[in-house]
Coordinates of C-alpha atoms in Angstrom, one line a residue:
Chain A
M1 CA -19.6 94.9 -14.5
S2 CA -21.6 92.3 -12.7
V3 CA -23.2 89.3 -14.4
A4 CA -26.3 87.9 -13.0
V5 CA -25.9 84.2 -12.5
P6 CA -29.4 82.8 -12.6
H7 CA -30.3 80.7 -9.5
L8 CA -33.0 78.1 -9.7
P9 CA -35.6 78.3 -6.9
Q10 CA -34.9 75.9 -4.1
A11 CA -37.9 73.8 -4.9
Q12 CA -36.6 73.1 -8.3
L13 CA -32.9 72.9 -7.3
Q14 CA -33.3 70.3 -4.6
P15 CA -34.4 67.3 -6.6
L16 CA -31.7 68.1 -9.2
M17 CA -29.1 68.2 -6.5
R18 CA -30.4 65.0 -5.0
A19 CA -30.3 63.2 -8.4
Y20 CA -26.7 64.4 -8.9
A21 CA -25.7 63.2 -5.5
D22 CA -27.3 59.8 -6.1
A23 CA -25.6 59.4 -9.4
V24 CA -22.2 60.3 -7.9
A25 CA -22.8 57.9 -5.0
A26 CA -23.9 55.1 -7.3
K27 CA -20.7 55.6 -9.4
R28 CA -18.6 55.6 -6.2
R29 CA -20.4 52.5 -4.9
R30 CA -19.7 50.7 -8.2
F31 CA -16.1 51.7 -8.0
V32 CA -15.7 50.6 -4.4
L33 CA -17.5 47.3 -5.1
G34 CA -15.2 46.7 -8.1
T35 CA -12.1 47.4 -6.1
V36 CA -13.2 45.1 -3.2
L37 CA -14.0 42.3 -5.7
F38 CA -10.6 42.8 -7.4
A39 CA -8.8 42.8 -4.0
V40 CA -10.6 39.6 -3.0
A41 CA -9.7 38.0 -6.3
I42 CA -6.0 39.0 -5.9
G43 CA -5.9 37.8 -2.3
L44 CA -7.5 34.5 -3.3
S45 CA -5.1 34.0 -6.1
A46 CA -2.1 34.8 -3.9
W47 CA -3.3 32.1 -1.5
M48 CA -4.0 29.6 -4.3
G49 CA -0.8 30.5 -6.2
E50 CA 1.3 29.8 -3.1
V51 CA 2.8 33.3 -3.2
A52 CA 5.6 33.2 -0.6
L53 CA 7.1 36.6 -0.3
D54 CA 9.6 35.6 2.3
K55 CA 10.9 32.9 0.0
F56 CA 10.9 35.4 -2.8
T57 CA 12.9 38.0 -0.9
H58 CA 15.2 35.2 0.4
N59 CA 15.9 33.8 -3.0
F60 CA 15.6 36.9 -5.1
W61 CA 19.4 37.3 -5.4
R62 CA 19.5 34.0 -7.1
F63 CA 17.7 35.4 -10.0
F64 CA 20.5 37.9 -10.6
A65 CA 23.1 35.2 -9.6
Y66 CA 21.6 33.0 -12.3
F67 CA 22.1 35.6 -15.0
A68 CA 25.5 36.5 -13.6
N69 CA 26.4 32.8 -13.9
T70 CA 25.4 32.8 -17.5
I71 CA 27.7 35.6 -18.4
P72 CA 30.8 34.0 -19.9
K73 CA 34.3 35.0 -18.9
I74 CA 35.5 37.3 -21.6
S75 CA 38.8 39.2 -21.3
L76 CA 40.1 41.7 -23.9
E77 CA 43.4 39.9 -24.6
T78 CA 41.8 36.6 -25.7
F79 CA 38.5 38.2 -26.9
W80 CA 37.9 36.0 -30.0
A81 CA 39.0 32.8 -28.4
D82 CA 36.6 33.5 -25.5
I83 CA 33.8 34.2 -27.9
A84 CA 34.6 31.0 -29.8
E85 CA 34.6 29.1 -26.5
W86 CA 31.2 30.6 -25.5
F87 CA 29.7 29.6 -28.8
W88 CA 31.5 26.2 -28.9
G89 CA 28.5 24.5 -30.3
L90 CA 27.7 27.1 -32.9
K91 CA 27.5 24.8 -35.8
R92 CA 25.1 22.4 -34.2
W93 CA 23.0 25.2 -32.7
L94 CA 22.7 27.0 -36.1
R95 CA 21.6 23.7 -37.7
L96 CA 19.0 23.3 -34.9
L97 CA 17.9 26.9 -35.3
G98 CA 17.5 26.3 -39.1
D99 CA 15.4 23.2 -38.2
T100 CA 13.3 25.4 -35.9
I101 CA 12.6 27.9 -38.6
L102 CA 11.8 25.1 -41.1
I103 CA 9.4 23.5 -38.6
A104 CA 7.7 26.9 -38.2
Y105 CA 7.6 27.4 -42.0
V106 CA 6.2 23.9 -42.9
G107 CA 3.7 24.1 -40.0
T108 CA 2.6 27.6 -41.0
L109 CA 2.2 26.8 -44.7
T110 CA 0.3 23.6 -44.1
G111 CA -1.9 25.2 -41.5
A112 CA -2.5 28.2 -43.7
I113 CA -3.7 25.9 -46.5
F114 CA -6.1 24.1 -44.2
G115 CA -7.3 27.4 -42.7
F116 CA -7.7 28.8 -46.2
C117 CA -10.0 25.8 -47.2
L118 CA -12.0 26.0 -44.0
C119 CA -12.4 29.8 -43.8
F120 CA -14.8 30.0 -46.7
L121 CA -17.0 27.4 -45.0
A122 CA -16.9 29.5 -41.8
S123 CA -18.1 32.7 -43.4
A124 CA -21.8 33.4 -43.0
N125 CA -21.9 35.6 -46.2
L126 CA -20.8 32.8 -48.5
V127 CA -22.4 29.7 -47.1
K128 CA -26.1 29.6 -46.6
S129 CA -26.3 26.5 -44.5
R130 CA -26.0 27.5 -40.8
A131 CA -25.0 24.0 -39.8
I132 CA -21.9 24.1 -42.0
V133 CA -20.9 27.5 -40.7
F134 CA -21.4 26.4 -37.1
T135 CA -19.4 23.2 -37.5
A136 CA -16.6 24.9 -39.3
R137 CA -16.3 27.6 -36.6
R138 CA -16.4 25.2 -33.7
T139 CA -13.7 23.1 -35.4
L140 CA -11.5 26.1 -35.8
E141 CA -12.1 27.1 -32.2
F142 CA -11.1 23.7 -30.8
C143 CA -7.9 23.8 -32.9
R144 CA -6.8 27.1 -31.5
T145 CA -7.9 26.8 -27.9
V146 CA -5.9 23.7 -27.1
P147 CA -2.3 24.9 -26.7
E148 CA 0.1 23.7 -29.4
I149 CA 2.4 22.2 -26.9
V150 CA -0.3 19.9 -25.6
F151 CA -0.9 18.6 -29.2
A152 CA 2.9 18.2 -29.4
L153 CA 2.9 16.1 -26.2
I154 CA 0.2 13.8 -27.5
F155 CA 1.7 13.6 -31.0
V156 CA 5.2 12.7 -29.7
L157 CA 3.6 9.6 -28.2
A158 CA 1.8 8.7 -31.4
Y159 CA 4.5 9.6 -34.0
G160 CA 7.7 9.3 -32.1
L161 CA 10.3 11.9 -31.2
G162 CA 11.5 14.4 -33.8
P163 CA 10.3 17.3 -35.9
L164 CA 7.2 15.6 -37.2
P165 CA 5.0 16.0 -34.1
G166 CA 6.1 19.6 -33.8
V167 CA 5.1 20.3 -37.4
L168 CA 1.7 18.6 -36.9
A169 CA 1.0 20.5 -33.7
L170 CA 1.9 23.8 -35.3
T171 CA -0.3 22.9 -38.3
I172 CA -3.4 22.2 -36.2
H173 CA -2.9 25.4 -34.1
T174 CA -2.3 27.5 -37.1
T175 CA -5.3 26.1 -38.9
G176 CA -7.5 27.3 -36.0
A177 CA -5.9 30.7 -35.6
L178 CA -5.6 31.6 -39.3
G179 CA -9.0 30.1 -40.2
K180 CA -10.7 32.4 -37.8
L181 CA -8.8 35.5 -38.9
F182 CA -9.3 34.6 -42.6
A183 CA -13.0 34.1 -42.0
E184 CA -13.3 37.5 -40.4
V185 CA -11.6 39.1 -43.5
V186 CA -13.9 37.2 -45.8
E187 CA -17.0 38.3 -43.9
N188 CA -15.9 42.0 -44.3
I189 CA -15.6 41.9 -48.1
D190 CA -17.6 44.1 -50.5
P191 CA -20.5 41.9 -51.6
K192 CA -20.9 43.6 -55.0
P193 CA -18.2 41.7 -57.0
V194 CA -19.7 38.4 -55.6
E195 CA -23.1 39.4 -56.9
G196 CA -21.6 40.4 -60.2
V197 CA -20.0 37.0 -60.8
A198 CA -23.2 35.3 -59.6
A199 CA -25.3 37.4 -62.0
S200 CA -23.1 36.4 -64.9
G201 CA -23.6 32.7 -64.1
G202 CA -20.6 31.9 -62.0
N203 CA -20.9 28.9 -59.6
W204 CA -19.7 28.9 -56.0
F205 CA -16.0 28.2 -56.8
E206 CA -15.9 30.8 -59.5
R207 CA -17.4 33.4 -57.2
I208 CA -14.7 32.7 -54.7
R209 CA -11.9 32.7 -57.3
F210 CA -12.9 35.8 -59.2
A211 CA -14.8 37.9 -56.6
V212 CA -13.6 37.0 -53.1
L213 CA -9.9 36.1 -53.6
P214 CA -8.7 39.3 -55.2
Q215 CA -10.2 41.2 -52.3
V216 CA -8.7 39.2 -49.5
L217 CA -5.4 37.7 -50.7
S218 CA -3.1 40.5 -49.5
N219 CA -4.7 40.4 -46.1
F220 CA -4.3 36.6 -46.0
V221 CA -0.6 36.8 -46.8
S222 CA -0.1 39.5 -44.1
Y223 CA -1.8 37.4 -41.4
G224 CA 0.1 34.3 -42.6
L225 CA 3.4 36.2 -42.1
L226 CA 2.4 37.3 -38.7
R227 CA 1.5 33.7 -37.7
F228 CA 4.9 32.6 -39.1
E229 CA 6.6 35.0 -36.7
I230 CA 4.5 33.7 -33.8
N231 CA 5.2 30.1 -34.8
V232 CA 9.0 30.6 -34.9
R233 CA 8.7 31.4 -31.2
G234 CA 6.5 28.4 -30.7
A235 CA 8.8 26.1 -32.5
A236 CA 11.7 27.2 -30.4
V237 CA 10.1 25.6 -27.3
M238 CA 8.7 22.6 -29.1
G239 CA 11.9 20.7 -28.2
F240 CA 11.0 21.0 -24.5
V241 CA 8.6 18.0 -25.1
G242 CA 10.9 16.3 -27.7
A243 CA 9.3 17.7 -30.8
G244 CA 12.5 18.9 -32.5
G245 CA 14.3 22.1 -32.9
I246 CA 16.6 24.1 -30.6
G247 CA 14.4 23.7 -27.6
Q248 CA 15.8 20.3 -26.8
D249 CA 19.3 21.6 -26.4
L250 CA 18.0 24.6 -24.4
I251 CA 16.1 22.6 -21.8
E252 CA 19.0 20.2 -21.5
A253 CA 21.4 23.1 -20.8
V254 CA 19.0 24.6 -18.2
R255 CA 18.4 21.3 -16.5
K256 CA 22.1 20.4 -16.3
F257 CA 23.1 24.0 -15.3
Y258 CA 25.4 24.6 -18.3
Y259 CA 25.0 28.3 -17.6
T260 CA 27.0 29.7 -20.5
D261 CA 25.3 27.4 -23.0
V262 CA 21.9 28.7 -21.8
S263 CA 23.0 32.3 -22.5
A264 CA 24.6 31.4 -25.9
I265 CA 21.4 29.6 -27.1
L266 CA 19.2 32.3 -25.7
V267 CA 21.2 35.0 -27.5
L268 CA 21.0 33.0 -30.8
V269 CA 17.2 32.5 -30.4
I270 CA 16.6 36.2 -29.6
I271 CA 18.7 37.4 -32.5
T272 CA 16.9 35.0 -34.9
V273 CA 13.4 36.0 -33.6
M274 CA 14.4 39.7 -34.0
I275 CA 15.6 39.2 -37.6
I276 CA 12.5 37.3 -38.6
D277 CA 10.3 40.0 -36.9
W278 CA 12.1 42.7 -38.8
F279 CA 11.9 40.8 -42.2
T280 CA 8.2 39.9 -41.9
E281 CA 7.3 43.4 -40.8
R282 CA 9.0 44.9 -43.9
V283 CA 7.1 42.5 -46.2
R284 CA 3.8 43.2 -44.5
H285 CA 4.3 46.9 -44.7
R286 CA 5.0 46.5 -48.4
L287 CA 1.8 44.4 -48.8
I288 CA -0.3 47.0 -47.0
G289 CA 1.3 49.7 -49.2
M290 CA 0.4 47.8 -52.3
E291 CA -3.2 47.4 -51.1
A292 CA -3.5 51.1 -50.4
R293 CA -2.2 52.0 -53.9
S294 CA -4.5 49.6 -55.8
Chain B
M1 CA -27.3 54.9 -80.3
S2 CA -27.8 51.9 -82.5
E3 CA -24.1 51.0 -82.2
G4 CA -24.0 50.5 -78.4
P5 CA -25.9 47.2 -78.0
N6 CA -23.9 45.6 -80.8
L7 CA -20.6 46.3 -79.1
F8 CA -21.7 44.2 -76.0
A9 CA -23.5 41.5 -78.0
S10 CA -20.4 39.5 -78.9
R11 CA -17.1 38.7 -77.1
A12 CA -15.2 40.3 -79.9
G13 CA -17.1 43.6 -79.4
I14 CA -16.3 43.7 -75.7
E15 CA -12.7 42.9 -76.4
A16 CA -12.5 45.7 -78.9
R17 CA -13.9 48.1 -76.5
F18 CA -11.9 47.1 -73.4
P19 CA -8.5 45.8 -74.7
G20 CA -6.8 46.4 -71.3
Q21 CA -9.1 43.9 -69.5
F22 CA -8.3 41.1 -71.9
R23 CA -4.6 41.5 -72.2
T24 CA -2.7 38.9 -70.2
D25 CA -0.3 40.6 -67.8
W26 CA 2.6 38.2 -68.0
Q27 CA 4.8 40.1 -65.7
S28 CA 2.5 40.0 -62.6
R29 CA 1.4 36.4 -63.5
G30 CA 5.0 35.3 -63.7
L31 CA 5.7 36.9 -60.4
A32 CA 2.8 35.1 -58.7
I33 CA 3.7 31.8 -60.2
G34 CA 7.4 32.3 -59.2
A35 CA 6.4 33.1 -55.6
V36 CA 4.2 30.0 -55.4
L37 CA 7.0 27.8 -56.9
A38 CA 9.6 29.3 -54.5
M39 CA 7.3 28.6 -51.5
A40 CA 6.7 25.1 -52.6
A41 CA 10.4 24.5 -53.2
L42 CA 11.2 25.7 -49.7
F43 CA 8.4 23.5 -48.3
V44 CA 9.9 20.4 -50.0
A45 CA 13.4 21.4 -48.9
G46 CA 12.1 21.7 -45.4
L47 CA 10.5 18.2 -45.5
V48 CA 13.8 16.8 -46.7
Q49 CA 16.0 18.7 -44.2
L50 CA 13.8 17.8 -41.3
E51 CA 13.9 14.1 -42.4
I52 CA 10.2 13.8 -41.9
P53 CA 9.5 10.0 -41.7
F54 CA 6.5 9.6 -44.0
S55 CA 6.5 5.9 -43.2
R56 CA 5.5 6.9 -39.6
L57 CA 2.5 8.9 -40.8
I58 CA 0.0 6.1 -41.3
P59 CA 0.9 3.9 -38.2
G60 CA 1.2 7.1 -36.1
T61 CA -2.2 8.3 -37.2
A62 CA -3.7 4.9 -36.5
Q63 CA -2.2 5.1 -33.0
L64 CA -3.6 8.6 -32.6
G65 CA -7.0 7.3 -33.5
D66 CA -6.6 4.6 -30.9
F67 CA -5.7 7.3 -28.3
I68 CA -8.8 9.3 -29.2
W69 CA -10.9 6.2 -29.1
T70 CA -9.7 5.4 -25.5
M71 CA -10.4 9.0 -24.5
L72 CA -14.1 8.5 -24.8
P73 CA -15.9 9.1 -22.5
P74 CA -13.8 11.8 -20.6
D75 CA -13.6 10.6 -17.0
P76 CA -11.6 12.0 -14.1
G77 CA -11.6 8.6 -12.4
S78 CA -12.8 9.6 -8.9
W79 CA -14.1 12.5 -6.8
E80 CA -10.7 13.1 -5.2
K81 CA -9.1 13.3 -8.6
T82 CA -11.8 15.8 -9.8
L83 CA -11.1 18.0 -6.7
I84 CA -7.3 17.8 -7.5
Y85 CA -7.9 18.9 -11.1
L86 CA -10.3 21.7 -10.0
K87 CA -7.7 22.9 -7.6
A88 CA -5.0 22.8 -10.3
M89 CA -7.3 24.8 -12.6
G90 CA -7.7 27.4 -9.7
E91 CA -4.0 27.6 -9.5
T92 CA -3.8 28.2 -13.3
L93 CA -6.3 31.1 -13.0
S94 CA -4.3 32.5 -10.0
I95 CA -1.1 32.4 -12.0
S96 CA -2.9 34.1 -14.9
L97 CA -4.4 36.8 -12.8
L98 CA -1.4 37.7 -10.6
G99 CA 1.0 37.3 -13.5
T100 CA -1.0 39.6 -15.8
F101 CA -1.6 42.3 -13.2
G102 CA 1.9 42.1 -11.7
G103 CA 3.3 42.4 -15.2
A104 CA 1.1 45.4 -15.9
L105 CA 2.1 47.2 -12.7
L106 CA 5.8 46.7 -13.5
A107 CA 5.4 47.6 -17.2
F108 CA 3.5 50.9 -16.5
P109 CA 6.5 53.0 -15.4
M110 CA 8.7 51.4 -18.1
A111 CA 6.1 52.3 -20.7
L112 CA 6.2 55.9 -19.5
L113 CA 9.9 55.9 -20.0
A114 CA 9.6 54.3 -23.4
A115 CA 6.9 56.8 -24.7
R116 CA 8.3 59.6 -26.7
N117 CA 5.7 62.2 -25.5
V118 CA 6.5 61.6 -21.8
V119 CA 10.2 61.4 -21.7
A120 CA 11.9 63.4 -24.4
N121 CA 15.3 62.0 -23.8
R122 CA 16.3 59.9 -26.9
I123 CA 18.8 57.7 -25.1
V124 CA 16.4 56.7 -22.3
H125 CA 13.7 56.0 -24.9
F126 CA 16.0 53.9 -27.0
L127 CA 17.3 51.9 -24.0
A128 CA 13.8 51.3 -22.7
R129 CA 12.6 50.0 -26.0
R130 CA 15.5 47.6 -26.6
W131 CA 15.2 46.3 -23.0
L132 CA 11.5 45.5 -23.6
D133 CA 12.3 43.9 -27.0
T134 CA 14.9 41.6 -25.3
V135 CA 12.5 40.6 -22.5
R136 CA 9.8 39.9 -25.1
G137 CA 12.1 37.7 -27.2
V138 CA 12.3 35.1 -24.4
D139 CA 9.3 32.7 -24.4
T140 CA 7.1 32.3 -21.3
L141 CA 8.1 28.7 -21.0
I142 CA 11.8 29.7 -20.9
W143 CA 11.1 32.3 -18.2
A144 CA 9.2 29.5 -16.3
L145 CA 12.3 27.3 -16.5
I146 CA 14.5 30.1 -15.1
W147 CA 12.2 30.9 -12.3
V148 CA 11.7 27.3 -11.3
S149 CA 15.4 27.2 -10.7
V150 CA 15.2 30.4 -8.6
V151 CA 12.1 29.9 -6.3
G152 CA 11.6 26.1 -6.8
L153 CA 8.8 24.1 -8.3
G154 CA 5.2 25.3 -7.9
P155 CA 2.7 28.0 -9.1
F156 CA 4.8 30.9 -7.7
A157 CA 7.4 30.3 -10.3
G158 CA 4.6 30.4 -12.9
I159 CA 3.4 33.7 -11.6
L160 CA 6.9 35.2 -11.8
A161 CA 7.4 33.8 -15.3
L162 CA 4.1 35.3 -16.7
M163 CA 5.0 38.6 -15.0
C164 CA 8.3 38.7 -16.9
S165 CA 7.0 37.9 -20.3
D166 CA 4.0 40.2 -19.8
F167 CA 6.3 43.0 -18.7
G168 CA 7.8 42.9 -22.2
S169 CA 4.5 42.8 -24.1
F170 CA 2.7 45.4 -21.9
G171 CA 5.7 47.8 -22.0
K172 CA 5.4 47.9 -25.8
L173 CA 1.6 48.0 -26.0
F174 CA 1.3 50.7 -23.3
S175 CA 4.0 52.9 -24.7
E176 CA 2.3 52.8 -28.1
A177 CA -1.1 53.6 -26.5
I178 CA 0.5 56.5 -24.7
E179 CA 2.2 57.8 -27.8
T180 CA -1.0 57.8 -29.9
A181 CA -2.9 59.8 -27.2
D182 CA -4.3 63.2 -28.1
K183 CA -1.9 65.9 -27.0
R184 CA -4.4 68.7 -26.8
P185 CA -5.6 67.9 -23.2
V186 CA -1.9 68.0 -22.1
E187 CA -1.5 71.4 -23.8
G188 CA -4.6 72.6 -22.0
V189 CA -3.2 71.6 -18.6
L190 CA 0.1 73.2 -19.4
S191 CA -1.6 76.4 -20.5
T192 CA -3.4 76.7 -17.2
G193 CA -0.1 76.7 -15.4
G194 CA 0.4 73.0 -14.7
D195 CA 3.9 71.5 -15.0
H196 CA 5.0 68.5 -17.0
V197 CA 3.9 66.0 -14.3
H198 CA 0.5 67.6 -14.1
G199 CA 0.2 67.4 -17.8
V200 CA 0.9 63.6 -17.8
R201 CA -1.3 63.0 -14.7
F202 CA -4.4 65.1 -15.7
G203 CA -4.0 65.3 -19.5
L204 CA -2.6 62.0 -20.6
L205 CA -3.5 59.3 -18.1
P206 CA -7.3 59.8 -18.2
Q207 CA -7.2 59.2 -21.9
V208 CA -5.0 56.1 -21.8
V209 CA -6.1 54.3 -18.6
P210 CA -9.3 52.7 -20.1
V211 CA -7.3 51.6 -23.2
L212 CA -4.7 50.1 -21.0
A213 CA -7.3 48.4 -18.8
S214 CA -8.9 46.8 -21.8
Q215 CA -5.5 45.5 -23.0
V216 CA -4.8 44.1 -19.6
L217 CA -8.1 42.2 -19.6
Y218 CA -7.4 40.9 -23.1
Y219 CA -4.0 39.6 -21.9
F220 CA -5.6 38.0 -18.9
E221 CA -7.8 36.1 -21.4
S222 CA -4.8 34.9 -23.5
N223 CA -2.6 34.3 -20.4
T224 CA -5.2 31.8 -19.1
R225 CA -4.3 29.8 -22.2
S226 CA -0.5 30.1 -21.7
A227 CA -0.9 29.4 -17.9
T228 CA -2.4 26.0 -18.7
I229 CA 0.9 24.9 -20.2
I230 CA 3.7 26.3 -18.0
G231 CA 3.0 23.4 -15.7
I232 CA 4.8 21.2 -18.2
V233 CA 8.1 22.6 -17.0
G234 CA 7.1 22.3 -13.4
A235 CA 5.7 25.8 -12.8
G236 CA 2.3 24.8 -11.3
G237 CA -1.2 24.7 -12.5
I238 CA -3.2 22.3 -14.6
G239 CA -0.3 21.8 -17.1
A240 CA 1.6 19.7 -14.6
Q241 CA -1.4 17.3 -14.2
L242 CA -2.0 17.2 -17.9
S243 CA 1.5 16.3 -18.9
E244 CA 1.7 13.7 -16.2
Q245 CA -1.6 12.0 -17.3
I246 CA -0.4 12.1 -20.9
R247 CA 2.9 10.5 -19.9
V248 CA 1.2 7.6 -18.1
L249 CA -1.3 7.2 -21.0
E250 CA -4.5 7.9 -18.8
W251 CA -6.4 9.1 -21.9
Q252 CA -9.8 9.4 -20.2
K253 CA -8.3 11.8 -17.6
V254 CA -6.4 13.7 -20.3
A255 CA -9.7 14.2 -22.2
F256 CA -11.4 15.4 -18.9
I257 CA -8.6 17.9 -18.3
I258 CA -8.7 19.2 -21.9
L259 CA -12.4 19.6 -21.6
L260 CA -12.0 21.5 -18.3
I261 CA -9.5 23.8 -20.0
L262 CA -11.8 24.5 -22.9
V263 CA -14.7 25.3 -20.6
T264 CA -12.7 27.5 -18.3
V265 CA -11.1 29.4 -21.2
A266 CA -14.6 29.9 -22.8
L267 CA -15.9 31.2 -19.4
I268 CA -13.0 33.6 -19.0
D269 CA -13.4 34.8 -22.6
W270 CA -17.0 35.6 -22.0
L271 CA -16.4 37.4 -18.6
S272 CA -13.5 39.5 -19.8
S273 CA -15.1 40.5 -23.1
R274 CA -18.1 41.7 -21.1
L275 CA -15.9 43.6 -18.7
R276 CA -13.9 45.1 -21.6
F277 CA -17.0 46.4 -23.3
A278 CA -18.2 47.9 -20.0
I279 CA -14.8 49.7 -19.6
I280 CA -14.6 50.9 -23.2
G281 CA -18.2 51.9 -23.2
K282 CA -17.8 53.9 -20.1
A283 CA -14.8 55.6 -21.6
A284 CA -16.7 56.5 -24.8
A285 CA -19.7 57.8 -22.7
S286 CA -17.5 60.1 -20.7
H287 CA -16.0 61.8 -23.7

């Protein structure tokens, strides 16, 4: 059984074919142009970034040698004694790790409170004045674009060495990051409860307390926990610039080539970060579950 | 219906009609108050344990105000200095670009190994995941410190550091993107006689590549911020200049560099979000 495939007459077919070829050629041109631009950007970056492949291949073994050096000598006969020697500073390191977590906690909580206060001012659906919204948003943007460690560097000079500059730096960065996320949550709420409270005579604060907060609180807590997780990592390196926590001991160990200390501290940091990740993830899943049920 | 309006006329009427709305739920209220109290207690304990010197707060803030006052107006000093800072900013961008794309290239095969629908072997999958978790647990600044002691000071160490930390993040993100891909195109390819590799190449990759590209661009954006600071440990870029100027208290130059960073980050944000929309838009159009 043969099926007749209809053929368009040449006069009709040719412009169609030409248009198709043009479209394909345009797409191909765009692709080639993009690839060339990308290659130029990579080449330029390699030149600016002083990429030295010969130096790299020459020294690459050092990367593995570095890690090999950090592996402590552990033999089976004296296993526990070797472990104890590897973690010789365990007491001090655990205290510093505790400090690191507390710096992250205090910084996150203070920043979350500030972000909470600012986020309502940065939400266009709650504040009519455009000037206030604009100012609040730009403030938050400034707070989160300047890296926290830069704030820490400046604060160390103003407030002296110790955890205080670290806490303040984390506070400012957290204010910016959480304020933005909070404002986005607030802008996506259902406007009907707000109108209801307004219709029954509630003022601006009552509208926020009884109509906005119940809708956003679980999201706020979830974002706050996520930020705490990020801030623990941030607080771990605050010590690099003298702003407290475990970072100080770590950078000292790296600078003075105490290889096994480096690995011991890194192991402790990685384990702490993993435990906190696991813990906050569980709490967040429970919160999300609660939200889905209500 | 003469009763209806009366019920809503007084508070007592409403309470009689909706008792549940007026009963105080002591259990949930107690839980909320308890949580807030626990958080506050931990906060105070933290302040005590960290020995926060409150006496430093006021003089410190006064000094900070002084710093900010001397920052105005931002001034790089001279033309030569401006050129040096612009070059350092270029270095930062190079570190960010090469680090991000290098990390993505390295992470891609790893992500295929860590994705359950590509490699069915549970042991490979588990090992790949844990390996990525460990790499991700180490901060970029720490990687920078390590690479500085391998290849020496300079931006090259920064590139390698960003590559390492991005390798961990991309591996996780990519493998998740691959696992959530639609499996019907793969089945289609298999049903026409293709083998497993064909299924991945023609069924899976066309779906995930636009997603991955947009993730890479997003990371390029956020890495520009991280690349501004790794100079603090000697891994090149604007961070080296910034920390040096802060240490020697040249506040006008510090303000200029911070402004330069803000403007550059805003530019990169704008550029990459436009590119991302172009990529995702194209992907949506081709479906």
